[in-house]
Coordinates of C-alpha atoms in Angstrom, one line a residue:
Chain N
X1 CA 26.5 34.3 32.2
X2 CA 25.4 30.9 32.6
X3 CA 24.7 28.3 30.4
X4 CA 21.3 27.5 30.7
X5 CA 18.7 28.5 32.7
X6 CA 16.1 25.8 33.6
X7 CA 12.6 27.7 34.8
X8 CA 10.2 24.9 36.6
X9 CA 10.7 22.4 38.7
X10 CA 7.4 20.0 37.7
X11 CA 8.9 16.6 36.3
X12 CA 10.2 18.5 32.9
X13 CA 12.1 20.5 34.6
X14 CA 13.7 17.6 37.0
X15 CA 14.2 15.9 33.9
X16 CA 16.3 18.3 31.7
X17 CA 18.0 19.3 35.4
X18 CA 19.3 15.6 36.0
X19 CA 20.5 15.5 31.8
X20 CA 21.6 19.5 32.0
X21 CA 24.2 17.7 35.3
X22 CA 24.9 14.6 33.6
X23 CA 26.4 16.7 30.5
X24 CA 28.0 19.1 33.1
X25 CA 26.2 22.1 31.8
X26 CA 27.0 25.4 34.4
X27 CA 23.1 25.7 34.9
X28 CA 20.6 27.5 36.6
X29 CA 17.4 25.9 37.7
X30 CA 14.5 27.9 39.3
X31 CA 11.2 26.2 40.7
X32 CA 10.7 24.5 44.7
X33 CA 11.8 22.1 46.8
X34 CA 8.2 21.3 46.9
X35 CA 8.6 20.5 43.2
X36 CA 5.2 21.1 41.9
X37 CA 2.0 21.5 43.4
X38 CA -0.1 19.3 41.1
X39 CA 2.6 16.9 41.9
X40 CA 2.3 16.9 45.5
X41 CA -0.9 17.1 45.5
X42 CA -1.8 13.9 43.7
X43 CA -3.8 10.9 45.1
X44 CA -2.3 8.0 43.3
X45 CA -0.3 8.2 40.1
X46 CA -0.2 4.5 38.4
X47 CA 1.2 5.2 35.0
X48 CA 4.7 6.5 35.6
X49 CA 6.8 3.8 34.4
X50 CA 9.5 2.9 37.4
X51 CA 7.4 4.6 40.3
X52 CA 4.4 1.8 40.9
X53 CA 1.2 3.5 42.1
X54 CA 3.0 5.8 44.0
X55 CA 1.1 9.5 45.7
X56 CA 2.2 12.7 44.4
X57 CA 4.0 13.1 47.7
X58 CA 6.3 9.8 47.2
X59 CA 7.4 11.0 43.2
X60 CA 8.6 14.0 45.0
X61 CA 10.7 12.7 47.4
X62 CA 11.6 10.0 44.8
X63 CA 12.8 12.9 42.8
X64 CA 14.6 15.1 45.5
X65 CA 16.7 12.2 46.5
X66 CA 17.6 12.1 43.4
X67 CA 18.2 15.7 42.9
X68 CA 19.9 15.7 46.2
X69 CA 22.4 12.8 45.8
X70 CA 23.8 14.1 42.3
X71 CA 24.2 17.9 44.2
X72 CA 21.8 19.7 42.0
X73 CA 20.4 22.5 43.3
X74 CA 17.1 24.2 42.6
X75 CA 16.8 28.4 43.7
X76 CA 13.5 28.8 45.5
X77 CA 12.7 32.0 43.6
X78 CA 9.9 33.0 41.2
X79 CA 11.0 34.2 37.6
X80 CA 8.6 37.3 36.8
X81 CA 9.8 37.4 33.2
X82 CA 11.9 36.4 31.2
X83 CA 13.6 38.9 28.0
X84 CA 15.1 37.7 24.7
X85 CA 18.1 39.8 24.4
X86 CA 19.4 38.3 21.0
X87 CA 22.0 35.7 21.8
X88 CA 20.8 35.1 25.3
X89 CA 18.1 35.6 27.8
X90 CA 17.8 37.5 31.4
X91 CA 15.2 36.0 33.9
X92 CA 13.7 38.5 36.6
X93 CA 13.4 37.8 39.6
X94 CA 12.1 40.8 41.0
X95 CA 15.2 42.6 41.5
X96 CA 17.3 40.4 40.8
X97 CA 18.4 39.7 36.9
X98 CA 20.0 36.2 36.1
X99 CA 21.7 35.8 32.4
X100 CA 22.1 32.3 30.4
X101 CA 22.9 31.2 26.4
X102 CA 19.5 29.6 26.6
X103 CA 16.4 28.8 28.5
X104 CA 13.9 25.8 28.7
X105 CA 10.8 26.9 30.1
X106 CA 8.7 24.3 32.7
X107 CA 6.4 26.2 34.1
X108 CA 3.5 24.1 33.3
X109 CA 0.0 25.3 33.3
X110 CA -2.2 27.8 35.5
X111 CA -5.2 26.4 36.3
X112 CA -8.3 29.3 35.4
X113 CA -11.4 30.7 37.5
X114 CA -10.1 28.2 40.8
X115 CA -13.4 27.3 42.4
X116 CA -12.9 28.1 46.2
X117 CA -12.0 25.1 48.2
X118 CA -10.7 23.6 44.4
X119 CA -6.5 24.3 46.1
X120 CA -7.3 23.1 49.4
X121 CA -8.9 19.9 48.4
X122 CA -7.0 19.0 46.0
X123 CA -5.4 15.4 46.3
X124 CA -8.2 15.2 48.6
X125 CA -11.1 14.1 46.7
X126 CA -10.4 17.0 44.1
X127 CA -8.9 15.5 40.7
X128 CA -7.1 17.4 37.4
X129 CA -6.7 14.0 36.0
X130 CA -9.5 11.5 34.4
X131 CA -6.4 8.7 33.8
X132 CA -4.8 8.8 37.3
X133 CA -7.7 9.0 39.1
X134 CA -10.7 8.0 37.8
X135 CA -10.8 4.5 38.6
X136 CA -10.8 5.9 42.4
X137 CA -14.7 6.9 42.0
X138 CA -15.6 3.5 40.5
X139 CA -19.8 3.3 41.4
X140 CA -19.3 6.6 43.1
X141 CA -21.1 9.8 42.4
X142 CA -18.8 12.4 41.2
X143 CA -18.8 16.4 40.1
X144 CA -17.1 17.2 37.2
X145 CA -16.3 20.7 35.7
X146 CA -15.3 20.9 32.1
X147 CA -14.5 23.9 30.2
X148 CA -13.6 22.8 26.7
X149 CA -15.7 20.3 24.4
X150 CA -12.3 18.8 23.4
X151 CA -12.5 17.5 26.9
X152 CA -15.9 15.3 26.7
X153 CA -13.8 12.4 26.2
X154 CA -12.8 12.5 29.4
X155 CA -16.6 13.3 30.9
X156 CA -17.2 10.2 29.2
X157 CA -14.5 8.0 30.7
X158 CA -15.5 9.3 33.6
X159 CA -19.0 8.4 33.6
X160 CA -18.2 4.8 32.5
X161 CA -17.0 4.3 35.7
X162 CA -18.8 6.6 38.2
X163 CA -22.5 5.8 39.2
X164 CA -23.4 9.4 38.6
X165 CA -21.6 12.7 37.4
X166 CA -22.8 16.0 38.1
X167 CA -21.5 18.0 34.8
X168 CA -20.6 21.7 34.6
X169 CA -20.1 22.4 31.2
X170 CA -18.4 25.4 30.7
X171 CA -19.4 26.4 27.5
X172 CA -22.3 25.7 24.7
X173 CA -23.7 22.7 23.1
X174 CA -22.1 20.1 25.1
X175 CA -22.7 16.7 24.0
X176 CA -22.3 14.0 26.5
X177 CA -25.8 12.4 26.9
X178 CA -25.6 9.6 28.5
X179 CA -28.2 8.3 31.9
X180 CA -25.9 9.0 34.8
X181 CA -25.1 12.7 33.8
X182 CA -26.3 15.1 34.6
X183 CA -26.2 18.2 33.3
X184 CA -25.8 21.2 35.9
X185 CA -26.3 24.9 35.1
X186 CA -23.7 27.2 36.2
X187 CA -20.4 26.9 37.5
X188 CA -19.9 25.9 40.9
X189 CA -19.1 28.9 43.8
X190 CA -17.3 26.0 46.4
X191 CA -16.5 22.9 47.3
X192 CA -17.1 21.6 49.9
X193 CA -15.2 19.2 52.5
X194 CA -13.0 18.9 55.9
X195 CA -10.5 16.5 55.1
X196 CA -12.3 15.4 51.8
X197 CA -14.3 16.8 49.5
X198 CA -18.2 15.8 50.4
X199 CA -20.0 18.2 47.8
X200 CA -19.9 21.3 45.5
X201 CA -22.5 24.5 45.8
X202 CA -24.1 25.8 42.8
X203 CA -27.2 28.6 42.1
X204 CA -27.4 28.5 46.0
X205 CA -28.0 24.5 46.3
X206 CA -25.4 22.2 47.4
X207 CA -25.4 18.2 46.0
X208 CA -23.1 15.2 47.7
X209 CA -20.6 14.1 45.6
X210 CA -17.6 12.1 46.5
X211 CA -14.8 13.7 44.0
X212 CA -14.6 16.4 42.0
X213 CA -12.8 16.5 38.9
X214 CA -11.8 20.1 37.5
X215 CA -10.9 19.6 33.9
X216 CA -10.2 22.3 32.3
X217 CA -8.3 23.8 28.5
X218 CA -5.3 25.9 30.2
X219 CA -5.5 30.1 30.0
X220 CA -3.0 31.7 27.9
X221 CA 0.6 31.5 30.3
X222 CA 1.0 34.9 31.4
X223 CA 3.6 37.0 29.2
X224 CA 6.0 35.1 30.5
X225 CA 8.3 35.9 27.8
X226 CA 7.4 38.6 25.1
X227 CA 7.6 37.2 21.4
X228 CA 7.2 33.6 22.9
X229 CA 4.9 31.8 19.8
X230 CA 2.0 30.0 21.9
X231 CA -1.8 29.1 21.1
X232 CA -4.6 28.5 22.7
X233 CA -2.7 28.8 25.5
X234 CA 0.2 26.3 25.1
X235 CA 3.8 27.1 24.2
X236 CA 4.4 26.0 20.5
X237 CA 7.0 23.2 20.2
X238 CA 8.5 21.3 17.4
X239 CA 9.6 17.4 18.1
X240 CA 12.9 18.8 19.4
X241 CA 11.0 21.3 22.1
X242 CA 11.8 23.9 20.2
X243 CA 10.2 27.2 20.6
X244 CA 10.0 30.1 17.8
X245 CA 12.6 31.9 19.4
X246 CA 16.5 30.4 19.1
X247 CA 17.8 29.3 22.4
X248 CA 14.4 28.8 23.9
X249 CA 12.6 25.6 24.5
X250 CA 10.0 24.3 26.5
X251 CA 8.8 21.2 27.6
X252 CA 5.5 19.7 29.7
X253 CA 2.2 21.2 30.5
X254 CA 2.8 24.4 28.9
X255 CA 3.7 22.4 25.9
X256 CA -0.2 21.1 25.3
X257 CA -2.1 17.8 26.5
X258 CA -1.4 15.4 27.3
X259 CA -0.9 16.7 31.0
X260 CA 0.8 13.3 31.9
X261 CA 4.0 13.2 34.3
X262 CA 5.9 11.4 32.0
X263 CA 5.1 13.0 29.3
X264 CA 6.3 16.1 31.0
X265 CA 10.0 14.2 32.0
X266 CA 10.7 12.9 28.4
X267 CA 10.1 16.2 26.8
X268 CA 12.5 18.0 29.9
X269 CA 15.2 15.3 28.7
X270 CA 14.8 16.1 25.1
X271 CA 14.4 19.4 25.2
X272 CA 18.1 19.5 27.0
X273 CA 19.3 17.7 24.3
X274 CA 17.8 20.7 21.7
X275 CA 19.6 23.5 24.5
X276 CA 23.0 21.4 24.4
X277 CA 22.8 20.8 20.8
X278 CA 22.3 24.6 20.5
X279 CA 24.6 25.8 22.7
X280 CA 27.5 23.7 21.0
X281 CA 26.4 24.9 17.8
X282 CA 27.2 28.5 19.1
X283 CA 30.2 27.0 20.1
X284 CA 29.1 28.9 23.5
X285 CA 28.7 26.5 26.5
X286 CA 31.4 27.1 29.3
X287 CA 32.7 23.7 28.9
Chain M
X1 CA -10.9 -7.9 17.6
X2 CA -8.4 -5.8 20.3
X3 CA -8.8 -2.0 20.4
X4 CA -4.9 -1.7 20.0
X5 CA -2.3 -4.0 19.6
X6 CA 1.1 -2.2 21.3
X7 CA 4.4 -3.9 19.8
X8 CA 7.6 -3.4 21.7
X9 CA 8.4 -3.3 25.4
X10 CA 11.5 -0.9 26.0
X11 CA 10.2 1.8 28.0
X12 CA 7.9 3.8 25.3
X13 CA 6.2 -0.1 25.8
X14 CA 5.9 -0.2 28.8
X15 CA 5.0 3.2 28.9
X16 CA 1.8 3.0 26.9
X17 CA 1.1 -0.3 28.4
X18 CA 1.2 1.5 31.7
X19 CA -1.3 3.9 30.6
X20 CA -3.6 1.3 28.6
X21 CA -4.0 -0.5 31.7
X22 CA -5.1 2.7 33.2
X23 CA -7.9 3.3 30.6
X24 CA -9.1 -0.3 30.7
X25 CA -8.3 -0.8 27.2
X26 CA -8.5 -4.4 25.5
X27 CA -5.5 -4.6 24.5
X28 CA -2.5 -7.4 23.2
X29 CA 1.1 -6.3 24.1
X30 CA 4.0 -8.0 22.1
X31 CA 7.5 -7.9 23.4
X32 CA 9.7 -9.5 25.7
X33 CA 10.4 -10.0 29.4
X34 CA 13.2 -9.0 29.1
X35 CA 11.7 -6.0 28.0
X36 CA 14.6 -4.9 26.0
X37 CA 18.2 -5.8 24.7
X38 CA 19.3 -1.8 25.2
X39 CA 18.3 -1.6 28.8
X40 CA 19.4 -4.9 30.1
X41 CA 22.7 -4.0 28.7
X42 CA 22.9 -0.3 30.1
X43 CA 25.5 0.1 32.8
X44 CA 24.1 3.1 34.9
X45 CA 21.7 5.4 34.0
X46 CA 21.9 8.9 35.7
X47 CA 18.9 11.0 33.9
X48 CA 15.6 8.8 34.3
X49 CA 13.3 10.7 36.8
X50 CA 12.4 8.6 39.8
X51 CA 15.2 6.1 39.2
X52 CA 18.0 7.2 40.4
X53 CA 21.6 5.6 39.6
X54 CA 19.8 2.2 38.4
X55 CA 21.7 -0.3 35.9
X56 CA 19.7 -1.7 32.6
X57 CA 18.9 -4.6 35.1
X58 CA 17.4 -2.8 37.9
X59 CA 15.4 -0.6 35.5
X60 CA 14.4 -3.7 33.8
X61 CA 13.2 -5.5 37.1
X62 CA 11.6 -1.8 38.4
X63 CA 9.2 -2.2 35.2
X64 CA 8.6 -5.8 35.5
X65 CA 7.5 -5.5 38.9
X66 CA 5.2 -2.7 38.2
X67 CA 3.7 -4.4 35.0
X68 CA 3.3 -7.1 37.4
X69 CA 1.4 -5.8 40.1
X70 CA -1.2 -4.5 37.4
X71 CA -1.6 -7.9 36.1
X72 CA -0.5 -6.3 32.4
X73 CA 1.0 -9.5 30.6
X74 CA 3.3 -9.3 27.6
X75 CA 3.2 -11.9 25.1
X76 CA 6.6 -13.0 24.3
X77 CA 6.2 -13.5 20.2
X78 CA 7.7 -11.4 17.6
X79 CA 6.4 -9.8 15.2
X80 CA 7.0 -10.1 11.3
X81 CA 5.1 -7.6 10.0
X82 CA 2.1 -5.4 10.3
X83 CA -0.9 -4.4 7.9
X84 CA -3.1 -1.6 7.2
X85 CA -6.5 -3.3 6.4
X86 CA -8.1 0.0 6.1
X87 CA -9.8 0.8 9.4
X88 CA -7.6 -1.9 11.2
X89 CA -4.5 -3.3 11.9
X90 CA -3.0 -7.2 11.6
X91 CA -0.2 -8.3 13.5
X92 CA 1.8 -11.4 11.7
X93 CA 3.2 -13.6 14.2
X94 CA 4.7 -16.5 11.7
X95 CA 1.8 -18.4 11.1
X96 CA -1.0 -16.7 13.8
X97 CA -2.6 -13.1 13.5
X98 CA -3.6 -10.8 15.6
X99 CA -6.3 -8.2 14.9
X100 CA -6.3 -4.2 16.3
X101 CA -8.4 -1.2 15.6
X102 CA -5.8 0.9 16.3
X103 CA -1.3 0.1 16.8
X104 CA 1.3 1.5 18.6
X105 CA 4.5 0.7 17.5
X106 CA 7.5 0.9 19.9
X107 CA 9.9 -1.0 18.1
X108 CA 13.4 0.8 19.1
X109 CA 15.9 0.7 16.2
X110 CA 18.4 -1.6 15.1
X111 CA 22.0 -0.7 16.0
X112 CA 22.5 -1.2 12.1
X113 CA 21.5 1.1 9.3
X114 CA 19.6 0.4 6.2
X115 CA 21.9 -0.4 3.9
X116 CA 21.9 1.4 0.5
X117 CA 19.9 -0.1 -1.6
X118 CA 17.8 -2.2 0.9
X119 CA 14.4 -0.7 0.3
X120 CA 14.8 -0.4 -3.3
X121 CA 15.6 -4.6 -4.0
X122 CA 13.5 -5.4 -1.1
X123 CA 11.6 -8.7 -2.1
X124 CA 14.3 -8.9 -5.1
X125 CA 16.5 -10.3 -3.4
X126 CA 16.7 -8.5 0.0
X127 CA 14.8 -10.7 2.5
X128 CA 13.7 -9.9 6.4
X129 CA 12.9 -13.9 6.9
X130 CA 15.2 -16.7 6.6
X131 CA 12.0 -19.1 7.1
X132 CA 10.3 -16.9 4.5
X133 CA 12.7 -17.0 1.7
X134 CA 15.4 -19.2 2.6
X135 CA 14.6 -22.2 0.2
X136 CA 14.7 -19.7 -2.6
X137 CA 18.2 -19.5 -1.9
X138 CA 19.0 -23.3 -2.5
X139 CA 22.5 -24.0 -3.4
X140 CA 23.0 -20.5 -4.3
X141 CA 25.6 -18.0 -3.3
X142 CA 23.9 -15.1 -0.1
X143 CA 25.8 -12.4 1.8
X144 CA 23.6 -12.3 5.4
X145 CA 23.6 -9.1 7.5
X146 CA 23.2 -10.4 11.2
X147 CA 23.2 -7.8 14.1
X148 CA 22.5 -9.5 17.0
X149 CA 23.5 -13.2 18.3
X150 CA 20.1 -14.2 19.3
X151 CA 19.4 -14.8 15.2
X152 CA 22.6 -17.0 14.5
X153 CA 20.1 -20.0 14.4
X154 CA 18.7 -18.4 11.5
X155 CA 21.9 -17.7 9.4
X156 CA 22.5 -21.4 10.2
X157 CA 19.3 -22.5 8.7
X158 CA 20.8 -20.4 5.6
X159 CA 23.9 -22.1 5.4
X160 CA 22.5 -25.7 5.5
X161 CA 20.7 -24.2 2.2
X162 CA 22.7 -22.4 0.4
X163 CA 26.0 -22.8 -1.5
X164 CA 28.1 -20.1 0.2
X165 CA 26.8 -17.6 2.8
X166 CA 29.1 -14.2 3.0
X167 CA 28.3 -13.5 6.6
X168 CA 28.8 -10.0 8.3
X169 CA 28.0 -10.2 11.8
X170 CA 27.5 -6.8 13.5
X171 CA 28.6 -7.9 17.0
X172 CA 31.8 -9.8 18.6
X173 CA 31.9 -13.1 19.4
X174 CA 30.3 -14.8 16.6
X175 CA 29.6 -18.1 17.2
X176 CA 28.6 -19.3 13.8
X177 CA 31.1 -22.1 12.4
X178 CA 30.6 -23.9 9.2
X179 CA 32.5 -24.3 6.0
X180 CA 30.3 -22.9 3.9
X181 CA 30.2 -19.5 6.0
X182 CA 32.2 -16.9 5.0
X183 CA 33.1 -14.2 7.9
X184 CA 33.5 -10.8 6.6
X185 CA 35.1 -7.7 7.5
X186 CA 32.9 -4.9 7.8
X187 CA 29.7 -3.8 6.8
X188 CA 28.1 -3.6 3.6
X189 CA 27.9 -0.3 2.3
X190 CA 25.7 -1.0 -0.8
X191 CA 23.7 -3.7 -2.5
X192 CA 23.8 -4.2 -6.4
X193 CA 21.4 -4.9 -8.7
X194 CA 19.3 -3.7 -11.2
X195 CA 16.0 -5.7 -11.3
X196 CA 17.9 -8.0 -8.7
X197 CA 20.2 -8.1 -6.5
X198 CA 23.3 -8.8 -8.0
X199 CA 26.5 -8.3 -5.4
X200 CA 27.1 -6.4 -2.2
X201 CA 29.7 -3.7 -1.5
X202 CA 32.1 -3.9 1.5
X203 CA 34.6 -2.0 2.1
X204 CA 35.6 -1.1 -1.7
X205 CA 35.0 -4.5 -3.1
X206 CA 31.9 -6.3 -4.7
X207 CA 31.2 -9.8 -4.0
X208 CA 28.8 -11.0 -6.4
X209 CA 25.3 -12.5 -4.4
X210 CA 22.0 -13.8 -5.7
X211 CA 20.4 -12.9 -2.5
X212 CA 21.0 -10.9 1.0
X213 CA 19.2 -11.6 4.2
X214 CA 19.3 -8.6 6.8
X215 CA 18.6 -10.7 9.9
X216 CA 18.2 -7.4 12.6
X217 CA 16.5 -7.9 15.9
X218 CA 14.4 -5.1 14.6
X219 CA 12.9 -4.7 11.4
X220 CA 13.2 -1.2 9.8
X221 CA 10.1 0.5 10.0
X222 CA 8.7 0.8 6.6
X223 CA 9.7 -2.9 6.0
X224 CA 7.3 -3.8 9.3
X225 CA 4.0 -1.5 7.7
X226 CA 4.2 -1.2 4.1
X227 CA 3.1 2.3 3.2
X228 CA 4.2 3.9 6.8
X229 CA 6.1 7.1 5.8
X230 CA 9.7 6.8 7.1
X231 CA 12.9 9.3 6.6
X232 CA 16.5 8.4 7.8
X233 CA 15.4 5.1 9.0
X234 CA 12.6 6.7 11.8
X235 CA 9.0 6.4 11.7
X236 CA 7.6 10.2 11.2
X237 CA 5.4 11.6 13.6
X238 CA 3.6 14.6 14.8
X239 CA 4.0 16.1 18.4
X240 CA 1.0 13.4 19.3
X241 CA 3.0 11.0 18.1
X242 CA 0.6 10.1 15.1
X243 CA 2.4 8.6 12.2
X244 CA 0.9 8.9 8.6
X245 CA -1.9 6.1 8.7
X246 CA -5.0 6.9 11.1
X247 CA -4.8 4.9 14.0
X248 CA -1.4 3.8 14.4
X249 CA 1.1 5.8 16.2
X250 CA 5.0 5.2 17.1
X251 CA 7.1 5.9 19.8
X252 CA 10.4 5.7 21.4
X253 CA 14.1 5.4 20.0
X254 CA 11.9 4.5 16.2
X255 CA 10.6 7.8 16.4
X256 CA 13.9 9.5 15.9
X257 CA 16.8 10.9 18.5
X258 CA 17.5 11.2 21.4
X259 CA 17.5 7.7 22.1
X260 CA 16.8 8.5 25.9
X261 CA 14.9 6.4 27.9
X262 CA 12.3 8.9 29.5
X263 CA 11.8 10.3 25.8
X264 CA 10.9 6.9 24.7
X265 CA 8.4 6.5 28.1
X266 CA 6.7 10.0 27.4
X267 CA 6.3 9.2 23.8
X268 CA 4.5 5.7 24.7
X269 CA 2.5 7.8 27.4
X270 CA 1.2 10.6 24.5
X271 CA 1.2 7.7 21.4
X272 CA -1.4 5.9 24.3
X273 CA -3.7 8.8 24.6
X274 CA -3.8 9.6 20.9
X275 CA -4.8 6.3 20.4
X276 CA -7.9 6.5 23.0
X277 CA -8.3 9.8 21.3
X278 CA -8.9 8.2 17.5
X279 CA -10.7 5.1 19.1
X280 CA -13.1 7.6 20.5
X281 CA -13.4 9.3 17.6
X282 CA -14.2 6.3 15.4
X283 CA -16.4 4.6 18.9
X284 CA -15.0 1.8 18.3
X285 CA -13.6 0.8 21.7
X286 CA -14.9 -2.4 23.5
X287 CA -15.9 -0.4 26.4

């Protein structure tokens, strides 16, 4: 029986892994080497206080040297599901069960109905992220998919920097008018590119565009963990990362917008400090 | 006008200065160079993702560099106090002001606590400003709360005023010498006074006072925004990090515990985009 186990290794979950080793927790941490792929895949992130414009691809080494030089290890294995058994959890990992006091899920969010070539471009003219990246497509002309009106924002944003933007609205009554966008019907079948994106195909047409920005609400997480409290898709947290269910918190993307990296790492930190506070509370950690 | 005026630079600062920067926001940042008196001072820090093993220094000089090399400037003034004017914010800088649709406040907390009965004989008595109040105090007989050693110039300008000035100094190494200063032991634990103040407590005893100056290189909360709702000495907020007045939000260490550094830099982060959020809302950005 372990402490803790840590599920996700996006920056919440290298964040409550480097506090869970700095207060000698006896912790289990599941995720990649590779970290995350929205981190590794993106172009240039300039608002992560300490890393200066860095790629995704530099915060991840930046964070397994890290990792790697205070001995924390992170199991390359896939938790299928995760039980409360009242008074402690068991991941599955498909045989395999792992037992801990608590849990802090960081599994962040899936992205729905990928468009093909949406993965393999991504980082590569493909964006999740109006803030990191749009000042990239300044005068350029640019696709953007958006499946949620809370998202127009965004569009907008987007469009005040952009020469033109190609919009898929996902959904009715959309209500960005402004000259350079243009409203597409449909959603689109591919994107297209080599070694960057150079257009998207829609209702059998394809248009040039120089980026495409997928922004999208997040699907419900998958039943991860039955009796987990979520809605519209994101875990619910209190201020302390505290889910409905003692023991188990949760901390970055699945945790609701903003879907900012640092965001992500200061919940991970605090939402150790709910786990630790807990776990002394049941007089219970190892230590 | 500015859309937002952000006050503070520790790392929930510099955090939604980051991300300001990003957005293109017109914005006035008040804080320091030195960013901050808690990270300067920090001896190692294990836990801050992407930063690994730095001192307060190094940390200080990776943020400075990064501000930098955006061309984000921080204007080195402090701020006295801030208003709601109903659909904006004013910044009093001793005698200049500074106007913001919407405020971010990233203040940190004082080392000290409010001391019972602070609030309550505030403007009776209690005073924030020796520049303010100090010739009300004329040859009379003050207690003066000083936490850090930057403001002994101010209890000085006390003591060439008043009578007697009952100093407790929160910190070692006072340097204040002058016959009419008092050093105490301690720190007051209550201050007296019915319609007044009357008398402070320390450690059992009363000393009778006509006036107490808490001299703190940061103001309490409610004391900095009349009217902002407060509760154990931290600004309340929502997981967005919106406090109880539209359009200004808080974040970092005057938010509440744990006083981590990447809590504080993911709070400035999510305070940022909730204020891009209600300036959108109200369309009342420059851009």
């Amino acid at each position: 029986m372990y402490d803790l186990l840590i599920i996700g290794s996006g920056p919440a979950g290298v964040s409550a892994a480097l506090s869970a080793k700095a207060r000698n927790l006896d912790f289990l941490w599941f995720g990649s080497r590779s970290l995350s792929g929205k981190i590794e895949k993106a172009e240039r992130i300039m608002n992560y206080p300490g890393l200066p414009a860095v790629s995704g691809g530099e915060m991840r080494d930046a964070f397994l040297r890290q990792i790697d030089g205070l001995g924390i290890s992170v199991l390359e294995e896939r938790v299928n599901a995760v039980y409360d058994m009242g008074g402690y959890y068991t991941a599955l990992v498909n045989e395999k069960m792992y037992e801990g006091r608590a849990v802090i899920l960081a599994t962040g969010v899936s992205g729905s109905r990928e468009i093909p070539g949406e993965s393999r471009l991504l980082g590569r003219g493909v964006s999740y992220c109006a803030t990191c990246d749009g000042a990239l497509y300044r005068g350029k002309r640019i696709a953007v998919v958006c499946t949620d009106p809370s998202l127009e924002e965004e569009v907008v944003f987007l469009a005040e920097l952009a020469a033109e933007v190609l919009l898929f609205a996902g959904y009715k009554g959309c209500g960005v008018r402004r000259e350079n966008v243009r409203r597409m019907e449909g959603y689109p079948t591919e994107i297209l590119g080599e070694d960057r994106v150079a257009g998207v195909v829609c209702g059998g047409e394809t248009a040039a565009v120089d980026g495409v920005f997928c922004l999208r609400s997040c699907v419900a997480p998958a039943a991860l963990l039955p009796g987990l409290a979520a809605e519209g898709g994101h875990i619910q947290v209190d201020r302390q990362q505290r889910t409905n269910l003692p023991g188990c918190f949760a901390a970055g993307d699945c945790t609701g917008r903003p879907y900012q990296y640092v965001k992500a790492a200061g919940e991970g930190n605090v939402a150790l400090h709910s786990a630790w506070d807990y776990l002394k509370a049941a007089g219970s950690t190892s230590k």
